[in-house]
CSV table of C-alpha atoms and ligand atoms in Angstrom, one decimal:
chain,number,residue,atom,x,y,z
A,1,MET,CA,-39.6,-3.9,8.5
A,2,LYS,CA,-40.3,-2.3,11.9
A,3,PRO,CA,-41.8,1.2,11.4
A,4,PHE,CA,-39.4,4.1,12.1
A,5,ARG,CA,-39.5,7.9,12.2
A,6,LEU,CA,-37.5,9.8,9.6
A,7,HIS,CA,-35.8,12.9,10.9
A,8,GLU,CA,-34.8,15.4,8.2
A,9,PRO,CA,-32.2,17.8,9.8
A,10,THR,CA,-31.1,20.9,8.0
A,11,THR,CA,-27.8,21.3,9.8
A,12,VAL,CA,-25.0,19.0,10.9
A,13,GLN,CA,-25.5,20.1,14.5
A,14,GLU,CA,-29.2,19.2,14.3
A,15,ALA,CA,-28.3,15.8,13.0
A,16,ALA,CA,-25.8,15.2,15.9
A,17,SER,CA,-28.3,16.4,18.4
A,18,ALA,CA,-31.0,14.1,17.0
A,19,LEU,CA,-28.6,11.1,17.4
A,20,ALA,CA,-27.7,12.2,20.9
A,21,ASP,CA,-31.3,12.7,22.0
A,22,ALA,CA,-32.2,9.2,20.7
A,23,GLY,CA,-29.6,7.6,23.0
A,24,GLY,CA,-28.7,4.9,20.6
A,25,GLY,CA,-32.1,4.4,19.1
A,26,ALA,CA,-31.3,6.3,16.0
A,27,ALA,CA,-29.0,5.8,13.0
A,28,LEU,CA,-27.8,8.0,10.2
A,29,TYR,CA,-29.3,7.2,6.8
A,30,ALA,CA,-27.7,8.3,3.5
A,31,GLY,CA,-28.4,6.2,0.5
A,32,GLY,CA,-29.8,3.4,2.6
A,33,THR,CA,-28.3,0.7,0.3
A,34,GLU,CA,-26.8,-1.0,3.4
A,35,LEU,CA,-28.9,0.2,6.2
A,36,LEU,CA,-32.4,-0.5,4.8
A,37,LEU,CA,-31.3,-4.0,3.6
A,38,ALA,CA,-30.1,-4.8,7.2
A,39,MET,CA,-33.3,-3.4,8.7
A,40,LYS,CA,-35.5,-5.2,6.2
A,41,SER,CA,-33.8,-8.5,7.1
A,42,GLY,CA,-34.2,-7.8,10.8
A,43,LEU,CA,-30.5,-7.5,11.5
A,44,LEU,CA,-30.8,-3.9,12.7
A,45,ALA,CA,-33.7,-2.0,14.2
A,46,TYR,CA,-34.0,1.7,14.9
A,47,ASP,CA,-36.9,3.9,16.0
A,48,THR,CA,-35.5,6.9,14.1
A,49,LEU,CA,-33.4,7.4,11.0
A,50,VAL,CA,-31.6,10.7,10.6
A,51,ASN,CA,-31.3,11.6,6.9
A,52,VAL,CA,-27.8,12.9,6.0
A,53,LYS,CA,-29.0,13.9,2.5
A,54,SER,CA,-31.5,16.4,3.9
A,55,ILE,CA,-28.6,18.7,5.0
A,56,PRO,CA,-28.2,21.4,2.3
A,57,GLY,CA,-24.7,21.5,0.9
A,58,LEU,CA,-23.4,18.3,2.6
A,59,ASP,CA,-23.1,16.7,-0.9
A,60,ALA,CA,-20.7,19.4,-2.1
A,61,VAL,CA,-17.3,18.6,-3.5
A,62,THR,CA,-14.8,21.4,-3.1
A,63,LEU,CA,-11.0,22.1,-3.2
A,64,ASP,CA,-9.2,23.1,0.0
A,65,ARG,CA,-5.5,23.8,-0.8
A,66,ASP,CA,-4.2,20.5,-2.0
A,67,ALA,CA,-7.1,18.4,-0.9
A,68,VAL,CA,-10.5,17.6,-2.5
A,69,VAL,CA,-13.2,17.7,0.1
A,70,ILE,CA,-16.1,15.3,-0.5
A,71,GLY,CA,-19.2,16.0,1.5
A,72,ALA,CA,-20.9,13.1,3.3
A,73,GLY,CA,-24.0,13.4,1.1
A,74,ALA,CA,-22.0,12.8,-2.2
A,75,THR,CA,-23.0,9.6,-4.0
A,76,HIS,CA,-20.4,7.3,-5.6
A,77,SER,CA,-21.7,8.5,-9.0
A,78,ALA,CA,-21.3,12.2,-8.0
A,79,VAL,CA,-17.8,11.5,-6.9
A,80,GLU,CA,-16.9,9.6,-10.0
A,81,HIS,CA,-18.1,12.3,-12.3
A,82,ASP,CA,-17.1,15.4,-10.3
A,83,PRO,CA,-14.8,17.7,-12.3
A,84,LEU,CA,-12.5,18.3,-9.3
A,85,VAL,CA,-12.2,14.6,-8.6
A,86,ARG,CA,-11.5,13.9,-12.2
A,87,GLU,CA,-8.8,16.5,-12.4
A,88,TRP,CA,-7.1,16.0,-9.0
A,89,LEU,CA,-7.9,12.4,-8.1
A,90,PRO,CA,-8.4,10.5,-11.4
A,91,LEU,CA,-7.7,7.1,-9.7
A,92,LEU,CA,-10.5,7.7,-7.2
A,93,SER,CA,-12.9,8.5,-10.1
A,94,GLU,CA,-11.8,5.3,-11.8
A,95,VAL,CA,-12.3,3.2,-8.6
A,96,GLU,CA,-15.7,4.8,-7.9
A,97,HIS,CA,-16.8,3.7,-11.4
A,98,GLY,CA,-16.1,0.1,-10.4
A,99,VAL,CA,-18.0,0.2,-7.1
A,100,ALA,CA,-21.2,-2.0,-7.2
A,101,ASN,CA,-23.6,-1.3,-10.0
A,102,LEU,CA,-25.2,1.9,-11.3
A,103,ARG,CA,-28.3,1.7,-9.1
A,104,VAL,CA,-26.1,1.5,-5.9
A,105,ARG,CA,-23.7,4.1,-7.1
A,106,ASN,CA,-26.5,6.6,-7.9
A,107,VAL,CA,-27.8,6.5,-4.3
A,108,GLY,CA,-25.1,5.0,-2.1
A,109,THR,CA,-22.5,7.5,-0.7
A,110,LEU,CA,-18.8,7.3,-0.2
A,111,ALA,CA,-19.3,8.3,3.4
A,112,GLY,CA,-21.9,5.5,3.9
A,113,ASN,CA,-19.5,3.0,2.4
A,114,LEU,CA,-16.8,3.9,4.9
A,115,CYS,CA,-19.1,4.2,7.9
A,116,PHE,CA,-20.8,0.8,7.3
A,117,ALA,CA,-17.3,-0.7,7.7
A,118,GLU,CA,-18.1,-3.7,5.6
A,119,PRO,CA,-14.7,-5.4,5.1
A,120,HIS,CA,-15.1,-5.6,1.3
A,121,SER,CA,-14.8,-2.0,0.4
A,122,ASP,CA,-12.9,-0.5,-2.5
A,123,PRO,CA,-12.7,3.1,-1.2
A,124,ALA,CA,-11.6,2.1,2.3
A,125,THR,CA,-8.5,0.5,0.7
A,126,LEU,CA,-7.8,3.2,-1.9
A,127,LEU,CA,-8.1,6.1,0.5
A,128,LEU,CA,-5.2,4.7,2.6
A,129,VAL,CA,-2.7,5.4,-0.1
A,130,TYR,CA,-4.1,8.9,-0.6
A,131,GLU,CA,-3.7,9.3,3.2
A,132,ALA,CA,-7.2,10.8,3.3
A,133,GLU,CA,-8.6,12.4,6.4
A,134,LEU,CA,-12.2,12.4,7.7
A,135,ASP,CA,-14.1,15.3,9.3
A,136,VAL,CA,-16.3,14.1,12.1
A,137,ALA,CA,-18.9,16.1,13.9
A,138,GLY,CA,-20.7,15.5,17.2
A,139,PRO,CA,-22.8,17.5,19.7
A,140,SER,CA,-19.6,18.9,21.4
A,141,GLY,CA,-17.8,19.9,18.2
A,142,SER,CA,-15.8,18.5,15.4
A,143,ARG,CA,-12.5,16.5,14.9
A,144,ARG,CA,-10.4,15.2,12.1
A,145,ILE,CA,-9.1,11.7,11.9
A,146,ALA,CA,-6.9,9.7,9.5
A,147,VAL,CA,-9.0,7.4,7.3
A,148,GLY,CA,-7.1,4.4,8.7
A,149,ASP,CA,-8.4,5.3,12.2
A,150,LEU,CA,-12.1,5.0,11.2
A,151,GLN,CA,-12.6,1.3,10.9
A,152,THR,CA,-11.9,-0.8,14.0
A,153,GLY,CA,-13.3,-4.1,12.9
A,154,SER,CA,-15.9,-5.8,10.8
A,155,TYR,CA,-18.9,-3.4,10.8
A,156,GLU,CA,-17.2,-1.4,13.6
A,157,THR,CA,-15.9,2.2,13.6
A,158,SER,CA,-14.4,4.6,16.1
A,159,LEU,CA,-17.3,7.0,15.7
A,160,GLY,CA,-19.4,7.7,18.8
A,161,PRO,CA,-23.1,7.0,18.7
A,162,ASP,CA,-23.9,10.7,18.3
A,163,GLU,CA,-21.2,11.5,15.7
A,164,LEU,CA,-21.4,11.7,12.0
A,165,LEU,CA,-18.8,11.8,9.2
A,166,THR,CA,-19.3,15.1,7.5
A,167,ALA,CA,-16.5,15.1,4.8
A,168,VAL,CA,-13.7,13.0,3.3
A,169,ARG,CA,-10.6,15.1,2.6
A,170,VAL,CA,-8.4,13.5,-0.1
A,171,PRO,CA,-5.0,15.2,-0.9
A,172,ALA,CA,-4.0,14.9,-4.5
A,173,PHE,CA,-0.8,12.9,-5.1
A,174,GLN,CA,2.4,14.9,-5.7
A,175,ALA,CA,3.6,15.2,-9.3
A,176,GLY,CA,5.5,12.1,-10.4
A,177,VAL,CA,3.4,9.6,-8.4
A,178,ARG,CA,2.4,6.6,-10.4
A,179,ALA,CA,-0.7,4.8,-9.0
A,180,ALA,CA,-3.0,2.0,-9.7
A,181,TYR,CA,-5.8,0.0,-8.0
A,182,SER,CA,-6.8,-3.6,-8.7
A,183,LYS,CA,-9.8,-5.5,-7.5
A,184,PHE,CA,-10.8,-9.1,-7.9
A,185,GLY,CA,-13.8,-11.2,-7.1
A,186,TYR,CA,-16.9,-13.1,-8.2
A,187,HIS,CA,-19.4,-11.8,-5.6
A,188,HIS,CA,-21.2,-8.5,-5.5
A,189,ARG,CA,-18.4,-7.1,-3.4
A,190,PRO,CA,-14.7,-7.4,-4.0
A,191,THR,CA,-12.7,-10.4,-2.6
A,192,LEU,CA,-9.5,-8.4,-2.8
A,193,GLY,CA,-8.5,-4.8,-3.4
A,194,ILE,CA,-4.9,-3.5,-3.7
A,195,ALA,CA,-3.8,0.1,-4.1
A,196,ALA,CA,-0.3,1.2,-5.0
A,197,ALA,CA,1.1,4.8,-5.3
A,198,LEU,CA,4.8,5.1,-6.2
A,199,ALA,CA,6.6,8.4,-6.1
A,200,VAL,CA,9.3,8.3,-8.8
A,201,GLU,CA,12.3,10.6,-8.9
A,202,ASP,CA,15.1,10.2,-11.5
A,203,GLY,CA,14.0,6.7,-12.3
A,204,VAL,CA,14.0,5.6,-8.7
A,205,VAL,CA,11.1,4.9,-6.3
A,206,ALA,CA,11.5,7.7,-3.8
A,207,ASP,CA,8.4,6.7,-1.8
A,208,ALA,CA,5.9,3.9,-1.9
A,209,ARG,CA,2.4,3.6,-0.4
A,210,LEU,CA,0.7,0.2,-0.7
A,211,ALA,CA,-2.7,-0.8,0.8
A,212,LEU,CA,-4.5,-4.1,0.9
A,213,GLY,CA,-8.2,-4.6,1.6
A,214,CYS,CA,-11.1,-7.0,1.6
A,215,VAL,CA,-9.1,-10.1,2.6
A,216,SER,CA,-9.2,-9.3,6.3
A,217,PRO,CA,-11.7,-7.3,8.4
A,218,VAL,CA,-9.9,-4.0,8.1
A,219,ALA,CA,-7.9,-2.6,5.2
A,220,ARG,CA,-4.2,-1.9,5.9
A,221,ARG,CA,-1.0,-0.3,4.7
A,222,LEU,CA,1.8,-2.8,3.9
A,223,SER,CA,4.9,-1.1,5.4
A,224,ARG,CA,7.4,-4.0,4.9
A,225,SER,CA,6.6,-4.1,1.2
A,226,GLU,CA,6.8,-0.3,1.0
A,227,ASP,CA,10.3,-0.4,2.5
A,228,VAL,CA,11.5,-3.0,0.0
A,229,LEU,CA,10.4,-0.8,-2.9
A,230,ARG,CA,11.9,2.5,-1.7
A,231,GLY,CA,15.2,3.2,-3.5
A,232,GLU,CA,14.6,0.6,-6.2
A,233,ARG,CA,15.1,1.5,-9.9
A,234,VAL,CA,11.8,1.6,-11.9
A,235,ASP,CA,13.2,-0.1,-14.9
A,236,ALA,CA,14.4,-3.1,-12.8
A,237,LEU,CA,11.1,-3.4,-11.1
A,238,ALA,CA,9.3,-3.3,-14.4
A,239,GLU,CA,11.3,-6.3,-15.4
A,240,ARG,CA,10.0,-8.1,-12.3
A,241,SER,CA,13.2,-7.8,-10.3
A,242,SER,CA,13.7,-9.7,-7.1
A,243,ALA,CA,12.6,-6.6,-5.1
A,244,LEU,CA,9.2,-6.6,-6.9
A,245,ARG,CA,8.7,-10.3,-6.1
A,246,GLU,CA,9.9,-9.8,-2.5
A,247,ALA,CA,7.5,-6.9,-2.0
A,248,SER,CA,4.6,-9.1,-3.3
A,249,ARG,CA,5.7,-12.0,-1.1
A,250,LEU,CA,5.8,-9.8,2.0
A,251,ALA,CA,2.3,-8.4,1.1
A,252,SER,CA,0.9,-11.9,1.1
A,253,GLU,CA,2.7,-12.7,4.4
A,254,ASP,CA,1.3,-9.5,6.0
A,255,ALA,CA,-2.2,-9.9,4.7
A,256,ASP,CA,-3.6,-11.4,7.9
A,257,ALA,CA,-6.2,-13.0,5.6
A,258,VAL,CA,-9.3,-14.6,7.1
A,259,GLU,CA,-11.5,-17.3,5.7
A,260,ASP,CA,-15.0,-16.1,4.7
A,261,MET,CA,-17.5,-16.7,1.9
A,262,HIS,CA,-14.9,-15.3,-0.5
A,263,GLY,CA,-12.4,-18.1,0.1
A,264,GLY,CA,-9.9,-19.6,2.4
A,265,VAL,CA,-6.7,-18.1,3.8
A,266,ASP,CA,-4.2,-19.9,1.4
A,267,TYR,CA,-6.3,-18.8,-1.6
A,268,LYS,CA,-6.4,-15.2,-0.5
A,269,GLU,CA,-2.7,-15.1,0.3
A,270,HIS,CA,-2.0,-16.4,-3.2
A,271,LEU,CA,-4.3,-13.8,-4.7
A,272,VAL,CA,-2.5,-11.0,-2.8
A,273,ARG,CA,0.9,-12.1,-4.1
A,274,VAL,CA,-0.3,-12.3,-7.7
A,275,PHE,CA,-2.3,-9.1,-7.7
A,276,MET,CA,0.4,-7.1,-5.9
A,277,GLU,CA,2.8,-7.9,-8.7
A,278,ARG,CA,0.2,-7.0,-11.3
A,279,THR,CA,-0.8,-3.8,-9.5
A,280,LEU,CA,2.8,-2.6,-9.1
A,281,LEU,CA,3.5,-3.3,-12.8
A,282,ARG,CA,0.4,-1.4,-13.8
A,283,ALA,CA,1.4,1.6,-11.6
A,284,LEU,CA,5.0,1.5,-13.0
A,285,ALA,CA,3.7,1.5,-16.5
A,286,ARG,CA,1.9,4.8,-16.0
A,287,ASN,CA,5.1,6.6,-16.9
A,288,GLY,CA,3.3,9.8,-17.8
A,289,GLY,CA,3.0,10.5,-14.1
A,290,GLY,CA,-0.2,11.3,-12.2
A,291,ASP,CA,-2.5,8.8,-10.8
A,292,GLY,CA,-4.9,8.2,-13.6
B,301,FAD,C1,-25.2,-5.0,-4.7
B,301,FAD,C2,-24.1,-4.2,-4.0
B,301,FAD,C3,-22.8,-4.3,-4.5
B,301,FAD,C4,-21.8,-3.6,-3.9
B,301,FAD,N1,-20.5,-3.6,-4.4
B,301,FAD,C5,-19.6,-2.9,-3.8
B,301,FAD,C6,-18.2,-2.8,-4.4
B,301,FAD,O1,-18.0,-3.4,-5.4
B,301,FAD,N2,-17.3,-2.1,-3.8
B,301,FAD,C7,-17.6,-1.4,-2.6
B,301,FAD,O2,-16.7,-0.8,-2.1
B,301,FAD,N3,-18.8,-1.4,-2.1
B,301,FAD,C8,-19.8,-2.1,-2.7
B,301,FAD,N4,-21.1,-2.1,-2.1
B,301,FAD,C9,-21.3,-1.2,-0.9
B,301,FAD,C10,-21.8,0.2,-1.3
B,301,FAD,O3,-20.7,1.0,-1.7
B,301,FAD,C11,-22.5,0.7,-0.1
B,301,FAD,O4,-23.7,0.0,0.0
B,301,FAD,C12,-22.8,2.2,-0.1
B,301,FAD,O5,-21.8,3.0,-0.4
B,301,FAD,C13,-23.4,2.6,1.2
B,301,FAD,O6,-23.7,3.9,1.2
B,301,FAD,P1,-25.2,4.4,1.6
B,301,FAD,O7,-25.1,5.9,1.5
B,301,FAD,O8,-26.2,3.7,0.9
B,301,FAD,O9,-25.1,4.0,3.2
B,301,FAD,P2,-26.4,3.7,4.2
B,301,FAD,O10,-26.9,2.4,3.9
B,301,FAD,O11,-27.3,4.9,4.2
B,301,FAD,O12,-25.6,3.7,5.5
B,301,FAD,C14,-24.6,2.7,5.8
B,301,FAD,C15,-24.1,2.8,7.2
B,301,FAD,O13,-23.3,4.0,7.4
B,301,FAD,C16,-23.9,4.9,8.3
B,301,FAD,N5,-23.7,6.2,7.8
B,301,FAD,C17,-24.2,6.7,6.6
B,301,FAD,N6,-23.7,8.0,6.4
B,301,FAD,C18,-23.0,8.3,7.6
B,301,FAD,C19,-22.3,9.5,8.0
B,301,FAD,N7,-22.3,10.6,7.2
B,301,FAD,N8,-21.7,9.5,9.2
B,301,FAD,C20,-21.7,8.3,10.0
B,301,FAD,N9,-22.4,7.2,9.6
B,301,FAD,C21,-23.0,7.2,8.4
B,301,FAD,C22,-25.3,4.4,8.5
B,301,FAD,O14,-25.9,4.7,9.8
B,301,FAD,C23,-25.2,2.9,8.3
B,301,FAD,O15,-24.7,2.3,9.4
B,301,FAD,C24,-22.1,-2.8,-2.7
B,301,FAD,C25,-23.4,-2.7,-2.2
B,301,FAD,C26,-24.4,-3.5,-2.8
B,301,FAD,C27,-25.8,-3.4,-2.2
């Protein structure tokens, strides 16, 4: 690997300035589970790496009104085991447990996962149904964006070259939301990820949030399937009503699946239909409410 300089900032501002000063010759470094592999294989080369984890407090997980705020230095394992995440976002804790393997989870960060923008990401899909937001900082200040506005393509984000993600803000689901996440695949990374969050009032789906990831370059919400589920009775859906099957069919139609090493388009569309049904049934079966 080409030698590089390691910059260890102690503030977010210092990190942003280091990126700006390098004029594109520097990259942020968190767990390094993606970045160092890409550098070792010669796919990426930087003169300077700016270590996110050297910024004190950036790994904190805190509560801000109804949202859990996860600092950019927090590893997958830290998120999985954090008491606030377990209490307010049990489905995120469950999904983090299923990311990669223990070695990767112990050093890799949630923020690094999102910012690498690899299409086969579990959190990028799940966070769409939480309607999470991201705090972004740069030399000229900070801004907040919807999680769905981060990734613009395979390995591409809307972040400027001198910007860093500082925190992931995840609002807890309202009471009465039944949620589930399914992943499937035979490779290291998932071939498919589906998240469902159904707000149930008086036995009826009052609101539905569905997200699909991994089968195409960017994870997406499935608005046509969500529309079909709103107003449907939970007991009918649980019996695999025509609405449940139609929502799953539309999900497969709207998948925009692409062929890659995980499989062809037809195969992925079939997986989406089957796993959407299963995910909805699992979410509906969580009749104690909550997302866990
Ligand atoms: C064997 C293996 C299996 C895996 N399985 C899964 C899986 O099942 N599901 C899944 O979702 N993922 C999986 N992954 C991906 C894994 O989650 C990521 O590798 C990890 O989260 C990346 O985090 P990191 O801190 O190591 O990022 P790094 O490698 O340090 O950085 C990754 C990228 O993000 C940028 N970056 C890092 N932090 C910031 C920041 N704060 N602001 C802006 N840019 C930043 C870096 O510059 C770099 O471009 C797997 C990875 C491996 C190696």
